[in-house]
Every structure is written in structure tokens, then in C-alpha cells.
Short mmCIF file of C-alpha atoms and ligand atoms in Angstrom, two decimals:
data_model
loop_
_atom_site.label_atom_id
_atom_site.label_comp_id
_atom_site.label_asym_id
_atom_site.label_seq_id
_atom_site.Cartn_x
_atom_site.Cartn_y
_atom_site.Cartn_z
CA MET A 1 0.04 0.23 0.03
CA VAL A 2 1.33 3.13 -1.11
CA ILE A 3 0.48 7.16 0.71
CA ARG A 4 0.11 10.00 -2.51
CA ILE A 5 1.40 13.34 -0.98
CA ALA A 6 1.53 16.16 -2.41
CA ALA A 7 3.36 19.13 -1.72
CA VAL A 8 4.14 22.65 -3.02
CA GLY A 9 5.62 25.77 -0.93
CA ASP A 10 5.92 29.03 -1.84
CA VAL A 11 2.83 30.33 -3.46
CA HIS A 12 3.10 33.61 -2.74
CA LEU A 13 -0.38 34.38 -3.34
CA ASP A 14 -2.21 37.66 -3.98
CA GLU A 15 -5.27 38.71 -6.34
CA ASP A 16 -2.98 39.02 -9.21
CA VAL A 17 -1.40 35.02 -8.61
CA VAL A 18 -4.98 33.45 -7.17
CA GLY A 19 -6.32 31.15 -9.94
CA ARG A 20 -3.41 29.57 -11.77
CA PHE A 21 -3.19 26.94 -9.34
CA ARG A 22 -6.51 25.51 -9.33
CA PRO A 23 -6.62 24.21 -12.94
CA ALA A 24 -3.79 21.91 -11.87
CA LEU A 25 -5.79 21.28 -8.11
CA GLU A 26 -8.44 19.90 -9.72
CA GLU A 27 -6.67 17.02 -10.28
CA LEU A 28 -5.53 15.91 -7.11
CA PRO A 29 -7.98 13.55 -6.08
CA ASP A 30 -7.00 11.03 -8.85
CA CYS A 31 -2.73 11.38 -7.82
CA ALA A 32 -2.65 12.42 -4.24
CA ASP A 33 -4.29 11.61 -0.72
CA VAL A 34 -2.84 14.87 0.52
CA LEU A 35 -1.51 18.44 -0.46
CA LEU A 36 0.89 19.50 1.84
CA LEU A 37 2.16 23.34 1.95
CA ALA A 38 5.64 24.26 2.62
CA GLY A 39 4.66 27.83 3.81
CA ASP A 40 5.04 31.26 2.61
CA LEU A 41 1.63 31.02 0.93
CA THR A 42 0.96 34.68 0.81
CA ARG A 43 3.12 37.16 -0.18
CA HIS A 44 2.52 39.93 2.38
CA GLY A 45 0.80 38.23 5.25
CA THR A 46 -1.85 39.63 4.96
CA GLU A 47 -5.84 38.85 5.74
CA ALA A 48 -6.67 39.88 1.88
CA GLU A 49 -4.33 37.33 0.89
CA ALA A 50 -5.46 34.52 2.99
CA ARG A 51 -8.64 35.02 1.73
CA CYS A 52 -7.04 34.22 -1.65
CA VAL A 53 -5.02 30.88 -0.55
CA ALA A 54 -8.24 29.95 0.40
CA GLN A 55 -9.74 30.88 -2.33
CA GLU A 56 -7.08 28.73 -3.72
CA PHE A 57 -6.62 25.90 -1.54
CA GLY A 58 -10.17 24.82 -0.39
CA GLY A 59 -12.35 22.78 -1.29
CA LEU A 60 -9.80 20.85 -2.94
CA GLY A 61 -11.39 17.14 -2.23
CA VAL A 62 -8.36 15.83 -0.10
CA PRO A 63 -7.24 17.42 3.21
CA VAL A 64 -4.29 20.45 3.25
CA VAL A 65 -2.17 20.60 5.85
CA THR A 66 0.37 23.70 5.47
CA VAL A 67 3.39 25.33 7.81
CA LEU A 68 3.19 29.25 7.72
CA GLY A 69 6.44 30.77 6.10
CA ASN A 70 8.56 34.63 7.30
CA HIS A 71 6.22 36.15 4.39
CA ASP A 72 2.87 34.65 6.15
CA HIS A 73 4.70 36.93 9.62
CA GLN A 74 4.98 40.02 7.38
CA CYS A 75 2.07 42.33 8.25
CA ASP A 76 1.88 40.57 12.06
CA GLU A 77 -1.93 39.56 11.00
CA VAL A 78 -0.86 35.73 11.61
CA PRO A 79 -4.44 34.99 13.79
CA GLN A 80 -6.42 36.37 10.87
CA VAL A 81 -4.75 34.46 8.53
CA VAL A 82 -4.71 31.05 10.59
CA LYS A 83 -8.77 32.10 10.98
CA VAL A 84 -9.21 32.69 7.56
CA LEU A 85 -7.41 29.50 6.26
CA GLU A 86 -8.96 27.12 9.17
CA ASP A 87 -12.17 28.45 8.11
CA ALA A 88 -11.68 26.84 4.46
CA GLY A 89 -11.05 23.45 5.88
CA ILE A 90 -6.81 23.31 5.20
CA THR A 91 -5.20 22.51 8.59
CA VAL A 92 -2.20 25.05 10.12
CA LEU A 93 0.26 23.62 12.17
CA GLU A 94 2.80 24.86 14.17
CA GLY A 95 4.89 22.83 16.58
CA ASP A 96 2.01 20.14 16.69
CA GLY A 97 0.71 17.31 14.70
CA VAL A 98 -1.98 15.59 12.39
CA VAL A 99 -2.59 11.85 11.79
CA LEU A 100 -4.76 11.18 8.31
CA ASP A 101 -6.49 8.37 7.67
CA CYS A 102 -5.61 7.01 3.95
CA ALA A 103 -6.13 3.92 1.66
CA GLY A 104 -2.84 3.37 2.10
CA GLY A 105 -2.02 3.80 5.86
CA ARG A 106 -1.95 6.37 8.18
CA LEU A 107 -0.24 9.08 7.36
CA GLY A 108 1.56 11.59 9.97
CA VAL A 109 2.72 14.99 9.53
CA ALA A 110 4.15 17.06 12.43
CA GLY A 111 4.69 20.82 11.11
CA VAL A 112 6.72 23.80 12.16
CA LYS A 113 7.94 26.94 10.30
CA GLY A 114 11.40 26.81 11.41
CA PHE A 115 14.16 29.48 11.97
CA GLY A 116 17.11 30.47 10.52
CA GLY A 117 20.73 30.32 11.93
CA GLY A 118 23.10 27.81 9.25
CA PHE A 119 24.56 25.11 9.45
CA ALA A 120 27.46 22.60 11.32
CA GLY A 121 30.94 25.12 11.22
CA ARG A 122 29.16 27.62 9.81
CA CYS A 123 26.36 28.94 12.14
CA ALA A 124 24.83 31.32 14.96
CA SER A 125 25.45 30.30 18.87
CA ASP A 126 23.82 30.80 22.04
CA PHE A 127 26.80 33.68 23.00
CA GLY A 128 26.98 36.81 23.88
CA GLU A 129 24.24 39.13 23.28
CA PRO A 130 20.92 39.16 24.27
CA GLU A 131 20.08 39.30 20.46
CA MET A 132 21.95 36.91 19.63
CA LYS A 133 21.23 34.62 22.02
CA ALA A 134 16.90 34.99 21.11
CA PHE A 135 17.84 34.55 17.52
CA VAL A 136 19.31 30.94 18.30
CA ARG A 137 16.72 30.58 20.98
CA THR A 138 14.02 31.23 18.54
CA THR A 139 15.34 28.36 16.11
CA THR A 140 15.90 25.66 19.53
CA ASP A 141 13.01 26.21 20.67
CA SER A 142 11.17 25.92 17.12
CA ALA A 143 13.24 22.20 16.38
CA ASP A 144 12.11 20.85 19.93
CA ARG A 145 8.61 21.82 19.54
CA LEU A 146 9.17 19.97 16.14
CA SER A 147 10.65 16.98 17.71
CA ARG A 148 7.71 17.06 20.01
CA ALA A 149 5.52 16.67 17.36
CA LEU A 150 6.95 13.90 15.79
CA ARG A 151 7.68 11.59 18.10
CA SER A 152 4.22 12.22 18.85
CA LEU A 153 2.15 11.00 16.44
CA ASP A 154 0.40 7.11 16.28
CA CYS A 155 0.89 6.63 12.07
CA ASP A 156 2.23 4.03 9.93
CA VAL A 157 4.30 7.17 7.72
CA LEU A 158 5.37 10.21 9.45
CA VAL A 159 6.32 12.88 8.01
CA ALA A 160 8.22 16.80 8.56
CA LEU A 161 6.94 19.92 7.36
CA THR A 162 8.61 23.43 7.54
CA HIS A 163 9.13 25.79 5.69
CA TYR A 164 12.72 26.85 6.77
CA ALA A 165 14.92 24.17 5.55
CA PRO A 166 16.72 21.49 7.63
CA VAL A 167 19.53 21.08 5.80
CA PRO A 168 21.56 22.98 3.70
CA ASP A 169 22.18 20.35 0.16
CA THR A 170 18.74 21.61 -0.92
CA LEU A 171 20.14 25.65 -0.61
CA ALA A 172 22.46 24.67 -2.99
CA GLY A 173 22.38 27.69 -5.58
CA GLU A 174 21.66 30.13 -3.11
CA PRO A 175 24.25 32.41 -2.41
CA LEU A 176 26.48 30.44 0.76
CA GLU A 177 26.23 33.90 2.41
CA ILE A 178 22.61 33.83 3.10
CA TYR A 179 22.25 30.32 4.17
CA PRO A 180 21.91 31.01 8.02
CA PHE A 181 18.80 32.80 6.98
CA LEU A 182 17.55 29.75 5.08
CA GLY A 183 17.43 27.33 7.92
CA ALA A 184 19.32 25.60 10.53
CA TYR A 185 20.77 22.21 11.08
CA GLN A 186 18.40 21.95 14.49
CA LEU A 187 15.59 21.25 12.23
CA GLY A 188 17.74 18.45 10.89
CA GLN A 189 18.46 17.57 14.38
CA ALA A 190 14.62 17.28 14.82
CA ILE A 191 13.73 15.41 12.10
CA ASP A 192 16.55 12.67 12.90
CA SER A 193 14.77 12.43 16.54
CA ALA A 194 12.05 10.79 15.27
CA PRO A 195 11.25 7.42 12.23
CA THR A 196 10.51 10.70 9.55
CA ALA A 197 10.17 9.09 6.39
CA LEU A 198 10.49 12.40 5.08
CA ALA A 199 10.94 16.05 5.07
CA LEU A 200 9.77 18.43 3.23
CA HIS A 201 10.24 22.85 2.70
CA GLY A 202 10.24 25.88 1.05
CA HIS A 203 11.84 28.39 1.46
CA ALA A 204 14.86 28.46 -0.64
CA HIS A 205 13.19 29.85 -4.22
CA ALA A 206 16.17 29.48 -5.75
CA GLY A 207 17.43 25.77 -4.31
CA SER A 208 17.99 22.50 -4.99
CA GLU A 209 15.13 20.33 -4.71
CA ARG A 210 17.26 16.56 -3.00
CA GLY A 211 19.10 16.23 0.04
CA THR A 212 19.33 14.43 2.95
CA THR A 213 19.50 14.56 6.76
CA PRO A 214 22.84 13.69 8.79
CA GLY A 215 20.47 10.48 9.53
CA GLY A 216 19.81 9.73 6.44
CA VAL A 217 16.00 10.82 5.90
CA ARG A 218 15.55 11.85 2.52
CA VAL A 219 14.68 16.06 2.45
CA ARG A 220 12.77 17.70 -0.14
CA ASN A 221 12.49 21.59 -1.49
CA VAL A 222 8.74 22.16 -2.77
CA ALA A 223 9.54 25.52 -3.14
CA HIS A 224 7.70 26.37 -6.43
CA PRO A 225 10.00 27.93 -8.13
CA VAL A 226 12.14 24.83 -7.57
CA ILE A 227 9.99 22.43 -8.56
CA LYS A 228 8.47 24.63 -11.05
CA GLN A 229 5.44 22.49 -11.40
CA ALA A 230 1.65 23.03 -9.44
CA TYR A 231 3.19 20.50 -6.99
CA SER A 232 5.14 17.16 -6.64
CA VAL A 233 4.04 13.76 -5.96
CA PHE A 234 5.43 11.87 -3.67
CA HIS A 235 4.77 7.66 -2.70
CA LEU A 236 5.22 6.56 0.29
CA GLY A 237 4.98 2.69 1.25
CA ASP A 238 3.52 1.68 4.36
CA HIS A 239 6.37 -0.62 4.94
CA LEU A 240 8.99 1.03 7.06
CA ASP A 241 12.00 0.13 8.73
CA GLN A 242 13.74 2.08 11.07
CA GLY A 243 12.95 5.43 9.43
CA GLU A 244 13.81 3.75 6.17
CA VAL A 245 11.97 4.51 3.34
CA SER A 246 10.78 1.33 1.80
CA ARG A 247 8.95 3.21 -1.58
CA MET A 248 9.21 7.09 -3.16
CA SER A 249 8.83 8.12 -6.15
CA VAL A 250 8.09 11.75 -7.36
CA SER A 251 6.56 13.05 -10.00
CA GLY A 252 5.51 15.74 -11.61
CA THR A 253 1.89 16.87 -12.59
FE1 FE2 B 301 9.11 32.39 -0.28
FE1 FE2 B 302 10.51 31.81 3.02
#
């Protein structure tokens, strides 16, 4: 049995963009059991833009689960944005998870926006000024919540959903100077703390698609500018052994 997961991030919807994804999304029930959105749903995080997201991704015939991105925080309207999305039937995760009954088994999705900080040997540390400590603690708190959420889910297949990147592999193509603002190694550690089958993220528009955590979990950057399609579809088998993916394929739509 297989669970089919469609995913895309960084759709950055506003009134000018809304409608462009919908034709491809109408075909989702034929090729996927769930749609996961990896944040940056809007351009500036306004309630009006959230209504565009609700219009585009509401009522699709498959469950839709999302995390928010940094753009969705820009106008400090997060509570309003979340309410509009949830009213449209979209599940918004931030440090928590959901288990979905799919034909191929129980899919657990744990999600968090995440934050920056960088990667091994080139990262910020919890030292010095209060501002730097607060920056790094934002990242570690986010990673801790992701780890707890992943380990709390009782499911057959476990997926981690973030906006920020958990590994540097999928940033290849971005300027090295901005890696610390694109992701953090602590998110990768969180993903490796549970039997995660697949980790999905966005945020790195000029990055690349494929990576792996130090623990061997497949990571995919599904930012729309990277995948260059309405969504990617991942097939995950339910015969997992110690967190290894027994079967996964990626197809365009
Ligand atoms: Fe983005
Ligand atoms: Fe982003």
C-alpha cells in the first residue's frame, strides 16, 4: 500500500496570482491523498491575501495541511491569516501534528515554520548579546517543538513539514552568505529524532530539490520556483524499517 503526498511551497498568492494553481489542483484527488503546503502562502501575510489562499486551496477534495512561512508573518496578521485558512478547512500546523487516515495507511504530519541560524561549522551560537541568544533560542525552541510533535504521532508513515530548510543540501544554488537565513541544522536534528520518512520544506527559491539529513532522512525542497510545477507527488510505502523509506517516487503533474 502506498500513501500519495502532493506538496508545494512558496506559492506567494495575492490577487494577481490567485487562480493559476487551481486547474492543476482540481486533479489532485486522482493522484494524491493529501496536499502539504510548505509556507509562504502569501506575499505579505495579509488577511486579504489569506482569502486568496483559501480560495485557491479550499475545497479540493483531499485534506490540505500547511505551515506558515516568514512572508505570512510580514504584516503581523498571523491570527487572522490562520483563521481564514482554518475556516477554509486547511489545517495549520505550528509545533504540532495531525494523523490522516489514507487508503494506504495512517499518515502523520508534524509541522513547524522553523527559523534560521545556519549549519554545522557555519552557524550562529547561543552566546553574547541578548539579541543573538534570542535569535538562536527561537531556532532551538522551534526545533524542539518539531521533535516533540514528530515523536508524539501514532502513524504508519511520518512526514516533517517546515518552511525553513533542515539541511544545506537543498540550498545549493543560493548564495552561501545567506544560508544562515534559510535554515538551521537543529531542524535536521529534530527530524532525525523520530522515524521520519520524508522531510519537506520551502523558502529557498533558488535552492535545489534533493537532500538528506545526517540520519539519512530524505529532504525535498518543494518551493514552487524550485519544482517549477503546481506540486510534486511523493509515494511513500507503509513498510518502514527504522525510519527508512521503503518506496518513494517523485513525479511531475
Ligand atoms: Fe518564499
Ligand atoms: Fe520564505
